[in-house]
C-alpha positions as MATLAB code, in Angstrom:
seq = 'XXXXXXXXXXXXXXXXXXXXXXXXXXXXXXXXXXXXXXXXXXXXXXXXXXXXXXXXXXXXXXXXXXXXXXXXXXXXXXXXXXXXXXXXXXXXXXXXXXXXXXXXXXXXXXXXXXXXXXXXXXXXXXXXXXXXXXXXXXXXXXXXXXXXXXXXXXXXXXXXXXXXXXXXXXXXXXXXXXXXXXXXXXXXXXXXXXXXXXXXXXXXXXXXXXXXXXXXXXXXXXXXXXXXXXXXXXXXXXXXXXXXXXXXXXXXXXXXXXXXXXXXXXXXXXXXXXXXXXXXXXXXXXXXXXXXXXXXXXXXXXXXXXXXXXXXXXXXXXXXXXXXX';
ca = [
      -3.698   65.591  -61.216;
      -4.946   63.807  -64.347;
      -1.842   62.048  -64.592;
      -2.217   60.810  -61.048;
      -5.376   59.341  -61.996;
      -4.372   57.434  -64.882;
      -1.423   55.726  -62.647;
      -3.870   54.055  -60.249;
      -6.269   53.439  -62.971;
      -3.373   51.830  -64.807;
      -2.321   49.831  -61.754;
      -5.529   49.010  -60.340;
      -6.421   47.083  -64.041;
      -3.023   45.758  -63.377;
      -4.025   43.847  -60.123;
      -7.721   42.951  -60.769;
      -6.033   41.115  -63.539;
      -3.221   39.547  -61.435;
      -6.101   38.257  -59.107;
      -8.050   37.161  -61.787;
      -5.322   35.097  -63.231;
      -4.608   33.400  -59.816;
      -8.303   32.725  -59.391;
      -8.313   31.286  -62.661;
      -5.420   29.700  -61.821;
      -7.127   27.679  -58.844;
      -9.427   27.255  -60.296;
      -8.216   25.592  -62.819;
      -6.246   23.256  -60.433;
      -9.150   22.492  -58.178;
     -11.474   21.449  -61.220;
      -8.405   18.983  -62.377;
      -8.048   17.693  -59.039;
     -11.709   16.994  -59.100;
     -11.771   15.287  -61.992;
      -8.702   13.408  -61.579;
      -8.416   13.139  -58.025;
      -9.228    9.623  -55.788;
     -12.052   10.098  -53.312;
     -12.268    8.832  -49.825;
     -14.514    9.029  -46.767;
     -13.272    9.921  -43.155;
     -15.753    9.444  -40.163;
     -14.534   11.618  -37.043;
     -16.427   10.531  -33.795;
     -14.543   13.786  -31.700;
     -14.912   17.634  -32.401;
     -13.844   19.004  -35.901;
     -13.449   22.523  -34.803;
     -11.581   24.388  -37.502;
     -11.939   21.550  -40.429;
     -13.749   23.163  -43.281;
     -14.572   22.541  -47.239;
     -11.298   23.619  -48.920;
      -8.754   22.487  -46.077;
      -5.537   20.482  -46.845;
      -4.832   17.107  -46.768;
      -1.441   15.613  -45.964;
       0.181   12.603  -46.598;
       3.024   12.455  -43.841;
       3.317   16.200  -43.852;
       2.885   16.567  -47.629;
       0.035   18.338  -49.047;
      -1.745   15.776  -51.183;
      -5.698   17.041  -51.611;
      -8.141   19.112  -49.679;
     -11.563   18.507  -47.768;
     -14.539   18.972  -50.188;
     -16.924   18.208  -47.817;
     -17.669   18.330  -43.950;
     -21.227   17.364  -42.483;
     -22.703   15.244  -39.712;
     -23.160   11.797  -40.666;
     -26.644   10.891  -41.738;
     -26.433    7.255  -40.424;
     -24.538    8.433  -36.787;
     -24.839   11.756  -35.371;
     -22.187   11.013  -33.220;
     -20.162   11.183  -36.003;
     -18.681   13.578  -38.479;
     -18.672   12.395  -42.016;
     -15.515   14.018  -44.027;
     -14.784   13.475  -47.683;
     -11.521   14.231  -49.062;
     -10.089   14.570  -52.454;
      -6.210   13.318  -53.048;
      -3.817   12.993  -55.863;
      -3.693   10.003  -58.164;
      -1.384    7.110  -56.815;
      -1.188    8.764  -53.008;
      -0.039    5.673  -51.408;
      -3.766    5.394  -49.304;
      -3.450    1.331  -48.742;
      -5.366   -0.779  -46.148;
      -3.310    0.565  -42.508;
      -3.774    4.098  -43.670;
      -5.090    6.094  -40.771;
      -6.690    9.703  -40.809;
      -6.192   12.365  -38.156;
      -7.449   16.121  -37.281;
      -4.338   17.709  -36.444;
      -3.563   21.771  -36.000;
      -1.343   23.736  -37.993;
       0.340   25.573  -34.632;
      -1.889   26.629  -32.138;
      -3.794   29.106  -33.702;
      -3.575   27.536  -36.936;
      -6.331   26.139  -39.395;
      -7.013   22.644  -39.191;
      -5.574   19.892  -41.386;
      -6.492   16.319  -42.272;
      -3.180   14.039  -41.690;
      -2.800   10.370  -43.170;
      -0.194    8.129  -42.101;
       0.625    4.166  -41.447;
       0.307    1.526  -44.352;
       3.373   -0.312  -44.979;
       5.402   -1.307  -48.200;
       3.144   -3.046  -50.457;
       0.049   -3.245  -49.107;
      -3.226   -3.335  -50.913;
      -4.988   -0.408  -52.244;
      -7.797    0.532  -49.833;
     -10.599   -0.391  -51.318;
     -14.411    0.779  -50.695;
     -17.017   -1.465  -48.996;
     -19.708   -3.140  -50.316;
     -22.615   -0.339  -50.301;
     -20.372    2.601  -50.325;
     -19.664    5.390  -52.494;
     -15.915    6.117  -51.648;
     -13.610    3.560  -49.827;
     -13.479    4.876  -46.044;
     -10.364    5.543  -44.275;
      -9.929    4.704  -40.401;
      -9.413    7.812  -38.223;
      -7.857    8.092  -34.855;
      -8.360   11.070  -32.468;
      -4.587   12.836  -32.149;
      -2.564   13.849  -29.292;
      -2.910   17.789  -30.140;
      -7.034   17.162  -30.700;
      -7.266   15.641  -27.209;
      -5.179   18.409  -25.787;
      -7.381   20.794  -27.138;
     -10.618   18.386  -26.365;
      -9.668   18.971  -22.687;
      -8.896   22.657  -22.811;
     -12.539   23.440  -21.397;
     -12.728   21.243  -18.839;
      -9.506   22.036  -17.410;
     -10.858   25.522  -17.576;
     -13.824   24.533  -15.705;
     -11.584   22.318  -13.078;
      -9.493   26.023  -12.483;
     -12.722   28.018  -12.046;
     -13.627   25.520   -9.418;
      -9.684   25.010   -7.669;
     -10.135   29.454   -7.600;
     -13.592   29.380   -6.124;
     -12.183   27.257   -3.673;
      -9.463   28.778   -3.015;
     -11.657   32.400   -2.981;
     -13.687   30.584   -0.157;
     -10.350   29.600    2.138;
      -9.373   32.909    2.282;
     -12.749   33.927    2.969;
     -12.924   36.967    5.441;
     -14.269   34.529    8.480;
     -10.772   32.503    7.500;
      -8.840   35.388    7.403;
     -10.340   36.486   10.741;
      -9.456   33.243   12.181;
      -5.811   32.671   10.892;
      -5.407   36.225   12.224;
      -6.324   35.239   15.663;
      -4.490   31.517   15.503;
      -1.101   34.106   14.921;
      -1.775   36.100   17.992;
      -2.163   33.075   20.184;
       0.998   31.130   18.963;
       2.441   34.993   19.294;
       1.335   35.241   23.286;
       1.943   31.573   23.643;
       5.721   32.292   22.530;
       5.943   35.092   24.384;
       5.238   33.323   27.718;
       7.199   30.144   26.829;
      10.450   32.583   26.640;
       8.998   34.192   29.730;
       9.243   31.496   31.813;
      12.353   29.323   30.150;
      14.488   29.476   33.463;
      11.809   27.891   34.944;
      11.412   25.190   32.315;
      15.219   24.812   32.238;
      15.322   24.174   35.756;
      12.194   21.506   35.703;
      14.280   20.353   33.011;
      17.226   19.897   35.064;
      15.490   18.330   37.839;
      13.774   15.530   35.857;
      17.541   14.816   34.338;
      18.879   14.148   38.070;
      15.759   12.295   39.133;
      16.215   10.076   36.378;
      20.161    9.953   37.496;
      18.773    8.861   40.807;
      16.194    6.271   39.842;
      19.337    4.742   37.560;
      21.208    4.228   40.574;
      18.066    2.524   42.822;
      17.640   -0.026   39.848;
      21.651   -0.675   39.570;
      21.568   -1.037   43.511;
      18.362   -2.846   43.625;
      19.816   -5.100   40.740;
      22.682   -5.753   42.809;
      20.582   -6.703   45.930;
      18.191   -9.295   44.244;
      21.607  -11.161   42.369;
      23.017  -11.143   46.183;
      19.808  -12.825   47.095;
      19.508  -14.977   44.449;
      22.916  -16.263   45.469;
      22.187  -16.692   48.497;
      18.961  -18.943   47.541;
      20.524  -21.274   45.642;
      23.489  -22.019   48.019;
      20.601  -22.531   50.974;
      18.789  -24.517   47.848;
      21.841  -26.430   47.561;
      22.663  -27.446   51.211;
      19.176  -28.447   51.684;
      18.933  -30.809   48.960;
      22.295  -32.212   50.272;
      20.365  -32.491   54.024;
      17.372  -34.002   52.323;
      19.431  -37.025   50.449;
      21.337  -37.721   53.819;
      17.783  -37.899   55.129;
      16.512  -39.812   51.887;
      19.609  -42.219   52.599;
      18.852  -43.079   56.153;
      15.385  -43.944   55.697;
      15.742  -46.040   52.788;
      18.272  -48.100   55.308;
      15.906  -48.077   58.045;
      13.211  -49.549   55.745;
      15.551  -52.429   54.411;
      16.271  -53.184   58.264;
      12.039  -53.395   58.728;
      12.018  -56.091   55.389;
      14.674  -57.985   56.877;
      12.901  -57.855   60.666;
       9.568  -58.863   58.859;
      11.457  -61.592   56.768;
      12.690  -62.975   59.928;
       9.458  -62.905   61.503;
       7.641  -64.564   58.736;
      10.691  -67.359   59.178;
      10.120  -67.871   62.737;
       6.349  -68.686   62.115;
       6.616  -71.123   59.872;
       9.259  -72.701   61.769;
       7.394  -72.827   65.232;
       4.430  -75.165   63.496;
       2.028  -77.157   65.673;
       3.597  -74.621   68.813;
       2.429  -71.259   66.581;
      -1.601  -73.344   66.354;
      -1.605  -73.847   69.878;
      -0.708  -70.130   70.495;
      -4.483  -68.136   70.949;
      -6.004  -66.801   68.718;
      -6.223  -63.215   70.083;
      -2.169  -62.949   69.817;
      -2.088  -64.272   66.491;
      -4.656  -62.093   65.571;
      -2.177  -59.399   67.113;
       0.951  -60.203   65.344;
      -1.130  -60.525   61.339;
      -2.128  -57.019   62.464;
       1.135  -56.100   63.564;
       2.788  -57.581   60.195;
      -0.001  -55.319   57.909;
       1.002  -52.160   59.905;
       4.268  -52.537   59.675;
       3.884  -53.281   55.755;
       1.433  -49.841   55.153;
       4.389  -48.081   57.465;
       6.739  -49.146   54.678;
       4.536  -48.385   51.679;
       4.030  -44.857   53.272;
       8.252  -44.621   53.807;
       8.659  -45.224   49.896;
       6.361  -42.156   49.026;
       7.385  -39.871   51.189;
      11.163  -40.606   50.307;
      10.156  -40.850   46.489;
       8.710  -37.396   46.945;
      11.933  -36.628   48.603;
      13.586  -37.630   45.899;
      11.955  -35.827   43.230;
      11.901  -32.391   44.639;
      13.116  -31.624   48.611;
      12.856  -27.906   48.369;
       8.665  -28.036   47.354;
       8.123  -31.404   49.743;
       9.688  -29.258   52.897;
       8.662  -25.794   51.529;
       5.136  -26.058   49.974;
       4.459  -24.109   46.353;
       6.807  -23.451   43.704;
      10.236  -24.472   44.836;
      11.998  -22.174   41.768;
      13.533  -19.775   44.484;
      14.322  -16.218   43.683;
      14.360  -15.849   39.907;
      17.925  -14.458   38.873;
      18.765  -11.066   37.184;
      16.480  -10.848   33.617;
      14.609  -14.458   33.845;
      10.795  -14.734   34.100;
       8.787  -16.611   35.951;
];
């Protein structure tokens, strides 16, 4: 039993003083690292949530420092002031960006610089500051997890409404929707020798009215036909007609002509004739002229169109097959 005791008193000195010389240890590394190390300031404007004093610092993936301080900034309480402590010669030039980025999922948070190119100046600190300030930009991973709770809330609101839809009223009703498109079914198939045969019906009564439109088609070309032949023979009429008169009015020129010669021959016998028959003749002479006058128009309207001078209205005729009027 006593031996017992001096084994775990023996190994229990053993690992207080393995502790103690890791302590010591890192200690001893974290004081050089604060003596030696190059300081810079990070201002975060989103949510730090697992960034504390003591977390690492990465340069592309490499662990180059750790976080010795995390508070909201004095000047902006929007912000989140974040000083850092880094290795001599890290490669922190002007184009150096900082980010909050997560070690997994459930991991501890990490700051991350990257960017600067080949070259480029040392970042140096502003007028009026302590430390030179790095740039930060919010990650891809932060903004994931940034949005986490209001996706949440977005689902707690898409299930409340989806707890109201199938409410008990709206399970009530689709229940009673079902049983009507059920009974309406069941009389549909019911009665579907009836429909067939309605069915059946309107297919030969369309049959039917196809055949009055070919035959009534066939009618109005027939009579269309027939229009323009009569059309045709009665222009041919009219210009016979058009023809004659135009003769018979020469003839009436050439009668007045000679008239108008055989007064001016007669002379001193024409001013002995009386006056009333003179006045007869002049008279005479203007009728004959106004009968003339009259003849032109009537055959120029003769001319122009015979069917609307002897028909009245539109003289188009039946309208063939397809054509508007």
């Amino acid at each position: 039993m006593e031996t017992r005791a001096s084994y775990v008193a023996v190994g229990s000195f053993v690992l207080i003083l393995m502790v103690g010389l890791v302590v010591f240890a890192v200690w001893l590394g974290g004081s050089g690292l604060r003596e030696n190390a190059d300081h810079y300031l990070i201002y975060f404007s989103g949510n730090v949530t697992g960034l504390q004093e003591g977390s690492q610092v990465r340069y592309r993936g490499i662990p180059v420092g750790t976080v010795q301080d995390v508070r909201i900034d004095p000047a902006n309480v929007e912000q989140v002031l974040v000083r850092i402590a880094v290795r001599p010669n890290t490669p922190v030039v002007k184009g150096t960006v900082a980010s909050l980025e997560i070690q997994g999922l459930t991991g501890g948070a990490f700051v991350l610089l990257s960017g600067g190119a080949q070259g480029a100046p040392k970042l140096e600190k502003a007028e009026g500051q302590e430390f030179p300030a790095i740039p930060s930009k919010t990650s891809g991973l932060q903004a994931i997890v940034d949005t986490v709770p209001q996706l949440l809330d977005r689902l707690s609101d898409i299930s409340r409404e989806v707890q109201k839809i199938f409410s008990e009223d709206n399970r009530r009703n689709i229940t009673e929707i079902l049983a009507n498109v059920n009974t309406l079914s069941a009389a549909l198939a019911e009665r579907s020798t009836q429909l067939a045969t309605t069915i059946e019906r309107i297919d030969t009564l369309t049959q039917n009215m196809d055949g009055l439109v070919t035959e009534a088609r066939g009618d109005l070309k027939q009579l269309s036909g027939r229009a323009d032949g009569f059309l045709a023979s009665t222009d041919t009429q009219v210009s016979a007609a058009v023809s004659d008169a135009r003769e018979m009015i020469a003839s009436l020129k050439q009668s007045a002509g000679e008239v108008s010669r055989l007064l001016k021959q007669s002379g001193p016998g024409v001013e002995s004739f009386s006056t009333d028959g003179l006045y007869e003749i002049t008279m005479l002479i203007t009728q004959l002229r106004q009968l003339t006058d009259n003849l032109n128009r009537t055959l120029s309207r003769l001319d122009r169109s015979p069917a609307q001078f002897l028909f009245g209205g539109s003289s188009s005729g039946v309208p063939p097959q397809g054509s508007s009027r």
